[in-house]
Short mmCIF file of C-alpha atoms in Angstrom, two decimals:
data_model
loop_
_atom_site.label_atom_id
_atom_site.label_comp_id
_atom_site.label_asym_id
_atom_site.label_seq_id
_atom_site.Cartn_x
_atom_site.Cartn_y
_atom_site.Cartn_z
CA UNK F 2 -12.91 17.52 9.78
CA UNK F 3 -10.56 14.33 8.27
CA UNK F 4 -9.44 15.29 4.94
CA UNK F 5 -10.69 13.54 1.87
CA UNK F 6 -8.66 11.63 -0.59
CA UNK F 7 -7.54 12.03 -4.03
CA UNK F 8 -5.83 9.17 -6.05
CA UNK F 9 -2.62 10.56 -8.15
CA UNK F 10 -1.95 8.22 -11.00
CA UNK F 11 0.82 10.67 -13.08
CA UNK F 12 4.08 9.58 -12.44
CA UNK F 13 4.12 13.16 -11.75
CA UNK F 14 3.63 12.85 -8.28
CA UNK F 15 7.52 12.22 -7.69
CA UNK F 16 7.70 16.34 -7.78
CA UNK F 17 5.17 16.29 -4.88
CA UNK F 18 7.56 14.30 -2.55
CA UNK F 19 11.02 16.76 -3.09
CA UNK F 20 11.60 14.60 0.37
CA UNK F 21 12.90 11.95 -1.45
CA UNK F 22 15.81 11.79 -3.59
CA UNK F 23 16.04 11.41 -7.10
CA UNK F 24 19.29 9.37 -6.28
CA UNK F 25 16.91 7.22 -4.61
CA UNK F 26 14.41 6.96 -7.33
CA UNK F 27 16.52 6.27 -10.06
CA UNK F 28 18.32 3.14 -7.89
CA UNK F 29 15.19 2.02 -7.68
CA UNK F 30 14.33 2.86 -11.66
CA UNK F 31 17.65 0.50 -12.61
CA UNK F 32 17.29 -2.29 -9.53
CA UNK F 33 13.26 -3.15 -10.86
CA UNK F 34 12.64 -3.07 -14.54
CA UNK F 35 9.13 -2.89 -13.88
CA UNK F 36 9.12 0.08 -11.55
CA UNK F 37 8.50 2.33 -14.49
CA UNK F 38 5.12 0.74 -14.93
CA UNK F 39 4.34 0.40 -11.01
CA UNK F 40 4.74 4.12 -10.60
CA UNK F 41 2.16 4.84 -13.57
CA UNK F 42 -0.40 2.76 -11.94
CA UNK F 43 0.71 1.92 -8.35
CA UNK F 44 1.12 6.11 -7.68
CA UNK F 45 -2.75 5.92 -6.60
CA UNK F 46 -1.65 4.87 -3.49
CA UNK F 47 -0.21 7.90 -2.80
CA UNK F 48 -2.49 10.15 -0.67
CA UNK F 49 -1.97 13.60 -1.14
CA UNK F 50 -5.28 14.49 0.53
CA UNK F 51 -5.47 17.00 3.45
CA UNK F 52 -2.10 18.13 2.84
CA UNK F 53 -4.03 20.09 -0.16
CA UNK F 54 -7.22 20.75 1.55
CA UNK F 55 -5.78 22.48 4.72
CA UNK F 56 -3.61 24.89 2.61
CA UNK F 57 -6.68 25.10 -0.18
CA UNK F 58 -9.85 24.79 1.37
CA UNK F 59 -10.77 22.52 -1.63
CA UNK F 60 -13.03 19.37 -1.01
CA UNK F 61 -11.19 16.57 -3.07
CA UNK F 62 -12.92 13.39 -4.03
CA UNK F 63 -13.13 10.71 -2.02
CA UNK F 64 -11.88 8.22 -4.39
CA UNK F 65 -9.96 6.03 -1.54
CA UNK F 66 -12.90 4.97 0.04
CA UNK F 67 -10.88 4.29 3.04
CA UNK F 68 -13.29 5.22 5.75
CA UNK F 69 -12.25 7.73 7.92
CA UNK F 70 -14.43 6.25 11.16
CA UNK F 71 -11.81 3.21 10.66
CA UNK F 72 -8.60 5.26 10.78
CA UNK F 73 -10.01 7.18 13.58
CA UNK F 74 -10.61 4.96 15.96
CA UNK F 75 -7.77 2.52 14.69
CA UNK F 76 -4.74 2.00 17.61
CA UNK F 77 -2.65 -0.23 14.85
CA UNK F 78 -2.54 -0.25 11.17
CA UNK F 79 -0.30 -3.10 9.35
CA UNK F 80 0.54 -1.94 6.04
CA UNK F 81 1.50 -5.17 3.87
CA UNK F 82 4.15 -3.91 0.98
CA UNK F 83 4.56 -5.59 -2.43
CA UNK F 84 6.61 -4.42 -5.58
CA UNK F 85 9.88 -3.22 -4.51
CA UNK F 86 9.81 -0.05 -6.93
CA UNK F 87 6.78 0.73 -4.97
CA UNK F 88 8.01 0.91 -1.63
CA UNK F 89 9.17 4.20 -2.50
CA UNK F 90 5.74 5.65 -2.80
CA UNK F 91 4.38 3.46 -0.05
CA UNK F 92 6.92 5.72 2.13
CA UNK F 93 5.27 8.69 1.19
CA UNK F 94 1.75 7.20 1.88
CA UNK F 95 2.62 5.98 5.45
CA UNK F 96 4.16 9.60 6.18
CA UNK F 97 1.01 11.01 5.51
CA UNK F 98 -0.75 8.58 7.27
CA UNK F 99 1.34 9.38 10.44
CA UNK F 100 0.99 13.20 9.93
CA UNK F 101 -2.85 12.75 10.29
CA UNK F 102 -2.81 9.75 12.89
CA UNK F 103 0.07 10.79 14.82
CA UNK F 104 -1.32 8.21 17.48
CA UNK F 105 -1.86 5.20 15.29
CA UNK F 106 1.26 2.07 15.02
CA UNK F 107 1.86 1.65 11.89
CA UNK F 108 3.94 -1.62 11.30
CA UNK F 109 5.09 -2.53 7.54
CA UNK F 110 5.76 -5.99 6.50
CA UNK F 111 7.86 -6.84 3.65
CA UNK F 112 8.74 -10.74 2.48
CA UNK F 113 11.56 -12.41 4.76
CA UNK F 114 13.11 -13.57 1.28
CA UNK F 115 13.41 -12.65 -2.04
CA UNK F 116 10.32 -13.64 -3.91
CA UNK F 117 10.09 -12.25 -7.55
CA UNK F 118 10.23 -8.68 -7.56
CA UNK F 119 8.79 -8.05 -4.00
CA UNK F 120 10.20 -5.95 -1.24
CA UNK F 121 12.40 -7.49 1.43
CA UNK F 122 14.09 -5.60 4.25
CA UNK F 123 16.74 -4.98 2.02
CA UNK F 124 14.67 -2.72 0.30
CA UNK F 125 13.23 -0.87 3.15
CA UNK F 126 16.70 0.13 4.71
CA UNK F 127 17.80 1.46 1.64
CA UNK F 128 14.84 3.85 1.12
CA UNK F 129 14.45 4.83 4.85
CA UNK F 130 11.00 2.96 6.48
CA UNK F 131 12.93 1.23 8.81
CA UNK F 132 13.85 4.72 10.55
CA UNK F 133 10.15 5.91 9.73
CA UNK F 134 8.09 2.82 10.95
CA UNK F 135 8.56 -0.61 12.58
CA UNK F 136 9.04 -3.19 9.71
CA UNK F 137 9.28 -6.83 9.94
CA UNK F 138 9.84 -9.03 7.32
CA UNK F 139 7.15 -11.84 6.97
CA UNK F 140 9.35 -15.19 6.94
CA UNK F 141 8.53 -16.91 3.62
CA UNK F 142 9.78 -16.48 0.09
CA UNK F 143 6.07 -16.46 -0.92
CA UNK F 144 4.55 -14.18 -3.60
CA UNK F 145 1.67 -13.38 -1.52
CA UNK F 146 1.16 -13.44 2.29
CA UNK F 147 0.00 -16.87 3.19
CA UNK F 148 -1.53 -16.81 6.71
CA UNK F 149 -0.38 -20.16 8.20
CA UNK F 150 3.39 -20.22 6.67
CA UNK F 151 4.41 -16.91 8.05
CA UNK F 152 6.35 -15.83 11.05
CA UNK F 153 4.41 -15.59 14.26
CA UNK F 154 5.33 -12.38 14.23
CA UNK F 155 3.76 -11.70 11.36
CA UNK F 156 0.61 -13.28 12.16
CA UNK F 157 0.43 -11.60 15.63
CA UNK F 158 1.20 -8.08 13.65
CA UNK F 159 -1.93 -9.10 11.46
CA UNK F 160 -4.29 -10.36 14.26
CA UNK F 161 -4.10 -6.95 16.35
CA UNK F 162 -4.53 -4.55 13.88
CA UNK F 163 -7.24 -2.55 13.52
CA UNK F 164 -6.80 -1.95 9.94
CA UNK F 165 -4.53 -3.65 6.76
CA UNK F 166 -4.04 -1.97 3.82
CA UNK F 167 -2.86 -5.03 1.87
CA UNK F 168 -0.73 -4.04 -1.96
CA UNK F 169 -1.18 -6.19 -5.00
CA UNK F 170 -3.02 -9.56 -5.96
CA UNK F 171 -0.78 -11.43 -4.79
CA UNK F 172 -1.45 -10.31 -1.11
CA UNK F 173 -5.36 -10.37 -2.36
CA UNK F 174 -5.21 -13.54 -3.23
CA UNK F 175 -3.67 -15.69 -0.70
CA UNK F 176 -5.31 -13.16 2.52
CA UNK F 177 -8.85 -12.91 0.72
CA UNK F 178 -11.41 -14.67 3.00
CA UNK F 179 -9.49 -13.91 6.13
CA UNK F 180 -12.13 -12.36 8.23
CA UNK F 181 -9.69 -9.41 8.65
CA UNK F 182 -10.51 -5.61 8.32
CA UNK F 183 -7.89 -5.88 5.39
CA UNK F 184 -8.50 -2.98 2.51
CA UNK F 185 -7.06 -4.69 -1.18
CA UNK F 186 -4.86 -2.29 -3.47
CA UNK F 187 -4.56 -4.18 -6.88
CA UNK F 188 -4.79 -4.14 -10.16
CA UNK F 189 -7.11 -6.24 -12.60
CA UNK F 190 -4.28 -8.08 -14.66
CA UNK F 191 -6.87 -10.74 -16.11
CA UNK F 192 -10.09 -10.89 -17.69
CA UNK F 193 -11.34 -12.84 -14.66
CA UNK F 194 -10.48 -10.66 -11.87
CA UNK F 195 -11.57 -7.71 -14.28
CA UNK F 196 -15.05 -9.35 -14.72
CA UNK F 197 -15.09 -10.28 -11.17
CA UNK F 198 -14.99 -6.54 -10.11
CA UNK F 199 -16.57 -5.14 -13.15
CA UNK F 200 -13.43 -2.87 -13.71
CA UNK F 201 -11.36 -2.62 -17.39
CA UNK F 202 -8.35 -4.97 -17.86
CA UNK F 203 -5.14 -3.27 -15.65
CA UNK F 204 -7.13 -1.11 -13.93
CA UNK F 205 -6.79 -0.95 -10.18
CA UNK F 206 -8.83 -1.31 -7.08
CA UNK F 207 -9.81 -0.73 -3.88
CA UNK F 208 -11.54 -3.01 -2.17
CA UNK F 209 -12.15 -4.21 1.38
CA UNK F 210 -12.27 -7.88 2.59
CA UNK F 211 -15.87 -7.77 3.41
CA UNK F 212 -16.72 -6.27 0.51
CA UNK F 213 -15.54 -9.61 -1.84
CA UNK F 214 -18.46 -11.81 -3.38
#
């Protein structure tokens, strides 16, 4: 039976992954002064899930409603990166996600310049998910991932998956509407967006495309 998900939101979770460094971290910790933030609320995109279960027998909550039918039958997955303190815990997420769906492509795509304090393929060499996953970088200096200005690579990488997990409003905002099986990872950083989705100010989300009023 497909394990069920629990959302970590203690920056805690770093002693979970001994896999990756604490050299790393801390680069990371100094290179984005907002990392320190991103790993208090960003770290519920970490999926410890089965990994407990299986060892545990303990039913966890299914708080990532990420249906399980979707990963299942899913050939390719594009996972669509933002904050580059994150992309440390979005390593750990996509391991796990390859332990369980050994058979699914997972391609991540980064921006193909610096844009704020998004991650580029600079960032994903350092930390390793170029050796764990295909990664492409998306061909724009845009905050966000705007459908029409990126590479065609990107767009083709977008078109044939099966499933998007899609970090931060940025992403959200610019791919909302897309018609694509694309499940949002955000957080509510204004009153509108928090009274859009009934949610408390900085609290984040999951959400899927279809699933937008």
């Amino acid at each position: 039976a497909p394990g069920f998900f629990i959302v970590v939101r203690s920056i805690g979770v770093i002693f979970l992954s001994a896999h990756i460094e604490s050299t790393t971290l801390n680069q990371y910790h100094i290179k984005c002064h907002s990392v320190y933030c991103n790993i208090q609320y960003f770290s519920f995109t970490i999926i410890i899930t089965a990994v407990i279960k299986a060892k545990n027998k303990v039913r966890l909550l299914p708080a990532l409603n990420i249906p399980m039918a979707d990963l299942e039958k899913a050939r390719k997955l594009v996972y669509l990166t933002d904050n580059c303190g994150e992309i440390v815990f979005d390593k750990i997420m996509i391991k796990i996600l390859k332990t369980f769906y050994p058979s699914l492509e997972i391609t991540a795509i980064v921006r193909g310049l610096p844009a704020l304090n998004d991650a580029t393929m600079e960032d994903a060499k350092q930390i390793g998910l170029t050796e764990l996953v295909n990664v492409i970088g998306n061909g724009t200096d845009i905050a966000g991932t705007v459908y029409d200005r990126i590479s065609k690579e990107a767009q083709t990488a977008l078109k044939e998956a099966d499933v998007v997990i899609s970090k931060g409003l940025g992403n959200f905002e610019t791919l909302n509407g897309c018609g694509l099986n694309v499940y949002y990872l955000f957080m509510c950083k204004c009153k509108m967006f928090a009274e859009k989705f009934q949610k408390n100010l900085f609290e984040g989300i999951l959400i899927n495309d279809k699933a937008v009023m």
